[in-house]
mmCIF file of C-alpha atoms in Angstrom:
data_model
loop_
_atom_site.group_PDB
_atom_site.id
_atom_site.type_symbol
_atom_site.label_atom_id
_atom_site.label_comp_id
_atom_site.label_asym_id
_atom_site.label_seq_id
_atom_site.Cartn_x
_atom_site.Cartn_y
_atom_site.Cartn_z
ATOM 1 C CA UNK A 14 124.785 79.770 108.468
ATOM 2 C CA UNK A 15 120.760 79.653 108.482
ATOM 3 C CA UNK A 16 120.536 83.342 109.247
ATOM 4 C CA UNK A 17 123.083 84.212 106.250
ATOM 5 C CA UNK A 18 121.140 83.092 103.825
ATOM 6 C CA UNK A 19 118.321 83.882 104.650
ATOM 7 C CA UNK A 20 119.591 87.537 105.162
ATOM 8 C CA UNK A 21 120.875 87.259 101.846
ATOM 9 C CA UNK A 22 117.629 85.807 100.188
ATOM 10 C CA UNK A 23 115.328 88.557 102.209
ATOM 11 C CA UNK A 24 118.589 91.476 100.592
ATOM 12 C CA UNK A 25 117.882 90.116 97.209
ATOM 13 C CA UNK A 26 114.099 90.062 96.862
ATOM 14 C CA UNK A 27 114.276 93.925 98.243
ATOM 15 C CA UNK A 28 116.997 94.542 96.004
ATOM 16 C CA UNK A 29 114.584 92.731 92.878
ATOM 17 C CA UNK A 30 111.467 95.045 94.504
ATOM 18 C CA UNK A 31 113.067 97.852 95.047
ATOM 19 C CA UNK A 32 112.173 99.564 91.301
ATOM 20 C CA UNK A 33 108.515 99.199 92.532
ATOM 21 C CA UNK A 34 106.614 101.495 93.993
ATOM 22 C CA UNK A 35 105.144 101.137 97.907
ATOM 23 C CA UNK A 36 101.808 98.982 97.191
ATOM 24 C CA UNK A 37 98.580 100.265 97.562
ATOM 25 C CA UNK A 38 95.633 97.880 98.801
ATOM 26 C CA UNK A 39 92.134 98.315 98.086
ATOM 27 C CA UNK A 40 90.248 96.886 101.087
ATOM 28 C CA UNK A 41 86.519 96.082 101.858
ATOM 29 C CA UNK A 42 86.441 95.961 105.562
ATOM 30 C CA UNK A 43 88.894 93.637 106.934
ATOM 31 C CA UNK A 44 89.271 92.275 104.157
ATOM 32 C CA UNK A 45 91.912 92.949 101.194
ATOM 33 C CA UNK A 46 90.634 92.801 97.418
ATOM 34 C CA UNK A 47 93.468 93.888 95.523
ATOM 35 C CA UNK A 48 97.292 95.131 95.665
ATOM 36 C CA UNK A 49 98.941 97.866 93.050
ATOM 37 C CA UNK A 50 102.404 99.059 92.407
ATOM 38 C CA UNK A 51 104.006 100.518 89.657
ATOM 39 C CA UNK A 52 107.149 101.245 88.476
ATOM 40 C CA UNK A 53 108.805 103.225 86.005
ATOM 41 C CA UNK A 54 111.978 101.665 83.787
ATOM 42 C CA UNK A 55 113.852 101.606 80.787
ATOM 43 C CA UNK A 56 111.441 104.044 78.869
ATOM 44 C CA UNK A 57 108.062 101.984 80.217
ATOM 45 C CA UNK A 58 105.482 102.378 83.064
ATOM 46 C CA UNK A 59 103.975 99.208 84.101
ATOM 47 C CA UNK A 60 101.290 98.807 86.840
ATOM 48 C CA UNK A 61 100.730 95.166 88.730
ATOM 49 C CA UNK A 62 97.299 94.156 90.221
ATOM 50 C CA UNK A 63 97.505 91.301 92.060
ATOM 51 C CA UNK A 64 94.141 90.048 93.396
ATOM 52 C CA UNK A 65 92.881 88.080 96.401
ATOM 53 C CA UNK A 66 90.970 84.502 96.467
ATOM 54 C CA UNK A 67 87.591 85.699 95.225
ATOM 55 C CA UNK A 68 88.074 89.007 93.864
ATOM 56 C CA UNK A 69 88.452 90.368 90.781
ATOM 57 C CA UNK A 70 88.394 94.063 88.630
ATOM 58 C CA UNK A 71 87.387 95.008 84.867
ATOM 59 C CA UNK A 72 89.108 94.909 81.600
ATOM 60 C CA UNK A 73 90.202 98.661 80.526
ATOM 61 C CA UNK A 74 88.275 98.080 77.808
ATOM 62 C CA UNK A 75 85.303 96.313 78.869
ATOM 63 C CA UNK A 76 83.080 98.882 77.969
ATOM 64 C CA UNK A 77 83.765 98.599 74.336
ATOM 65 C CA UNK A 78 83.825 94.597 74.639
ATOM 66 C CA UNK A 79 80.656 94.944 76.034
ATOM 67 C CA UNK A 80 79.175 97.084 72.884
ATOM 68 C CA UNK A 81 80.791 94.776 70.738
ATOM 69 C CA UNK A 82 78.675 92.008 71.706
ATOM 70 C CA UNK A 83 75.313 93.594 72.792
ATOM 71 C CA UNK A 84 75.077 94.466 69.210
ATOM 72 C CA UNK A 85 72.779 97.155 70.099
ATOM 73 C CA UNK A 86 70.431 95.316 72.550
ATOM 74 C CA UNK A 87 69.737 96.714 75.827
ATOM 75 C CA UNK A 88 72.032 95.452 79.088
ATOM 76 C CA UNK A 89 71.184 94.693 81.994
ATOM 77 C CA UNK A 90 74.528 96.439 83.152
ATOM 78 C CA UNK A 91 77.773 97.412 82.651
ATOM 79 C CA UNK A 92 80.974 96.153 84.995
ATOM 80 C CA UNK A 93 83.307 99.392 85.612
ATOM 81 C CA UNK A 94 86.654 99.223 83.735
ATOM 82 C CA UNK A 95 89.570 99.647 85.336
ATOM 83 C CA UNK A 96 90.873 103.004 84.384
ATOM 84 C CA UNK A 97 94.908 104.155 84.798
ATOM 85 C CA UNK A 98 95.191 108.306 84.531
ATOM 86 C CA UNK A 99 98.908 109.232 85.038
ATOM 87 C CA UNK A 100 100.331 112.573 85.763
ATOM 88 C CA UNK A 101 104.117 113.955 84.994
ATOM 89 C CA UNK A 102 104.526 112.244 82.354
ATOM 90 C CA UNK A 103 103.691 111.442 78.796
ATOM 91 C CA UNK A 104 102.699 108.254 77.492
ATOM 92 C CA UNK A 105 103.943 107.143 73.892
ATOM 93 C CA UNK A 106 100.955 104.962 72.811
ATOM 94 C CA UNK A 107 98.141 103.015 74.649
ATOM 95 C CA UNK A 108 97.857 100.761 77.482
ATOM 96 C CA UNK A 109 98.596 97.534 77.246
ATOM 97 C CA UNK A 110 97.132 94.964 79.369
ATOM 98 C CA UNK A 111 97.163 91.355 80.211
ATOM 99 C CA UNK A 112 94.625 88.707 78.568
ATOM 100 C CA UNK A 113 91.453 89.420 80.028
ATOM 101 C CA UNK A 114 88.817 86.005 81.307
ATOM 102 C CA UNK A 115 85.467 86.447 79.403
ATOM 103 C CA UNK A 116 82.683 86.034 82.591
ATOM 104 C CA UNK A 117 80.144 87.052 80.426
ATOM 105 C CA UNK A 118 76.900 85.619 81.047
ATOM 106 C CA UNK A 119 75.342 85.999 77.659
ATOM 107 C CA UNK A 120 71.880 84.514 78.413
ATOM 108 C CA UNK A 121 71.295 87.363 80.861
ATOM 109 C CA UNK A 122 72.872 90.276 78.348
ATOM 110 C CA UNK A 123 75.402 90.465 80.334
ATOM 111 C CA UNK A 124 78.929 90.614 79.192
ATOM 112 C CA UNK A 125 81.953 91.069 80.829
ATOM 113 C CA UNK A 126 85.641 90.763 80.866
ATOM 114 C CA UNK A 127 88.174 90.576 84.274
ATOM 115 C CA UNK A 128 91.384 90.319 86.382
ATOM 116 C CA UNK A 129 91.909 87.563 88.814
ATOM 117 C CA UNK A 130 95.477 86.728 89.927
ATOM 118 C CA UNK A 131 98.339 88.718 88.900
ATOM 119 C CA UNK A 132 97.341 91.166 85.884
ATOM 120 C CA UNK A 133 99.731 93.929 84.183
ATOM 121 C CA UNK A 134 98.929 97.199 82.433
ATOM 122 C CA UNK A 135 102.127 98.614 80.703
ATOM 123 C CA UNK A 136 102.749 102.140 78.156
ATOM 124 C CA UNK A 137 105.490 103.316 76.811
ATOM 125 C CA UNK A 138 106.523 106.330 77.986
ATOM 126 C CA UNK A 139 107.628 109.871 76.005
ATOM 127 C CA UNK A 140 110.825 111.481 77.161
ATOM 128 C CA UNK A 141 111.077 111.570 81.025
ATOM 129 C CA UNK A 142 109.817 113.730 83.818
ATOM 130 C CA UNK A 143 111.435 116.239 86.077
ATOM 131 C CA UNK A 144 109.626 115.375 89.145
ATOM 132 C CA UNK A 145 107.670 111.857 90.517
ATOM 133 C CA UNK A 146 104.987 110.147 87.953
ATOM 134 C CA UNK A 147 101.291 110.108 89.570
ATOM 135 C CA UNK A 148 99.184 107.362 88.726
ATOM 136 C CA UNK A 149 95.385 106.981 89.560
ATOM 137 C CA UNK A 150 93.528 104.022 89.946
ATOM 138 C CA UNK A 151 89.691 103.672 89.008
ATOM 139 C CA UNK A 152 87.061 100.978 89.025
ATOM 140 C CA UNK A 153 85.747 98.619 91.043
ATOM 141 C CA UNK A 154 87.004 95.328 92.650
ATOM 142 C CA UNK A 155 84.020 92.484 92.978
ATOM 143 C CA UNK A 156 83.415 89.585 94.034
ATOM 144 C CA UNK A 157 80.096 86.917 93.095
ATOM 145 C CA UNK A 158 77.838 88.717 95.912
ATOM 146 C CA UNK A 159 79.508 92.101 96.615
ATOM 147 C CA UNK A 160 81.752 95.213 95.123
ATOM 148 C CA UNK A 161 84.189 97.476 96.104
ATOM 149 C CA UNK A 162 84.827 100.556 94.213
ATOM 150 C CA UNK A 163 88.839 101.570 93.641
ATOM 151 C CA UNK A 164 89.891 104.860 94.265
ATOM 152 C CA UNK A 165 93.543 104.705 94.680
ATOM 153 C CA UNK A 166 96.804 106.537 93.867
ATOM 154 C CA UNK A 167 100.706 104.964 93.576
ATOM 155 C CA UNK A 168 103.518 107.316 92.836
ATOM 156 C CA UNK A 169 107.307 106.366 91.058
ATOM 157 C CA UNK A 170 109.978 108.301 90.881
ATOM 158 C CA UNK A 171 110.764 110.072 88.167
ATOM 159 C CA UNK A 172 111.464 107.159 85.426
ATOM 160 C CA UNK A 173 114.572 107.278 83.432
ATOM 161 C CA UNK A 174 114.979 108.277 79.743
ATOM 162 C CA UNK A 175 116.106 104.971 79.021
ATOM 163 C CA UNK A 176 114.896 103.167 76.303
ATOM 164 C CA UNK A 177 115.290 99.763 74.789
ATOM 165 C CA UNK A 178 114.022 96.304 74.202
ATOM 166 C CA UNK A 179 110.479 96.437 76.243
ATOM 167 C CA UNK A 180 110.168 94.301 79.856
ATOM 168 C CA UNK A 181 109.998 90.662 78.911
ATOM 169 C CA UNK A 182 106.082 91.091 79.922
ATOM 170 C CA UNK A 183 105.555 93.343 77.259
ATOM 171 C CA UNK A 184 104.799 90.480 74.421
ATOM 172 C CA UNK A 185 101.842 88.731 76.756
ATOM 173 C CA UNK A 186 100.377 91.968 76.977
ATOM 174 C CA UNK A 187 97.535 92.733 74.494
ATOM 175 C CA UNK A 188 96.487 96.739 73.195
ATOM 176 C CA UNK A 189 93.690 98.200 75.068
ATOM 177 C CA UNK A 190 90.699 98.703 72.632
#
């Protein structure tokens, strides 16, 4: 009776997973930083990071955040953003993105915004695609005394031409500046 359910629990957390693409991890020697996948549904892309103990990556936009509060003083550095380029498809509007933590340490001019955890990045999508949707994965992946830059790739199949109300996850999500 055991073995049933847990056959049946392992069947319906692949069957829940199954929409997601095979994760990606971003490794600095032995040791994993990050994990992607991505998935393509109901007339949306969304892309998951989910981070190790430690480790963290950039806001999209922390460039621009960054600007914003240098005020046009001189940094002592910039963090790399996390950057999403996607391929066979369109997308219907910006990125979206989950609430960034400010780790700014403004004494020092230094200002910056990240991802620890479980962060998602979601766009609508235009139309659908003939063939599988490409996405590329940019930026680095840090922790307090060392950095890993992310060069990494995740692939969905081509995503339907559904459309609808947005994933539940859509309304914590903020607009990428």
């Amino acid at each position: 009776m055991m073995k049933t359910f847990l056959a049946a629990g392992v069947l319906a957390a692949t069957a829940a997973g199954a929409d997601w693409s095979a994760p990606v991890e971003v490794r600095h020697d032995d040791q994993r930083c990050v994990t992607y996948r991505a998935r393509a549904a109901g007339g949306y892309l969304s892309v998951e990071a989910v981070h190790d103990e430690g480790w963290h990556t950039y806001a999209f936009d922390n460039r621009v955040r960054a600007l914003e509060k240098l005020a046009g003083r001189q940094s002592t550095g910039i963090d790399r953003p996390t950057e999403l380029k996607v391929s066979g498809v369109e997308l219907d509007g910006p990125w979206h993105q989950s609430a960034p933590k400010d780790a700014s340490k403004p004494e020092l001019l230094w200002f910056t915004w990240v991802f620890s955890g479980r962060a998602v990045f979601m766009a609508k999508l235009k139309g659908s695609a003939a063939g599988p949707v490409r996405i590329s994965i940019r930026g680095q992946a840090c922790t307090e005394s060392t950095c890993k830059e992310i060069n990494a790739t995740l692939e969905v199949p081509a995503p339907d031409a559904g459309s609808g109300a947005p994933p539940a996850e859509w309304s914590g999500l903020i607009p990428v500046r």
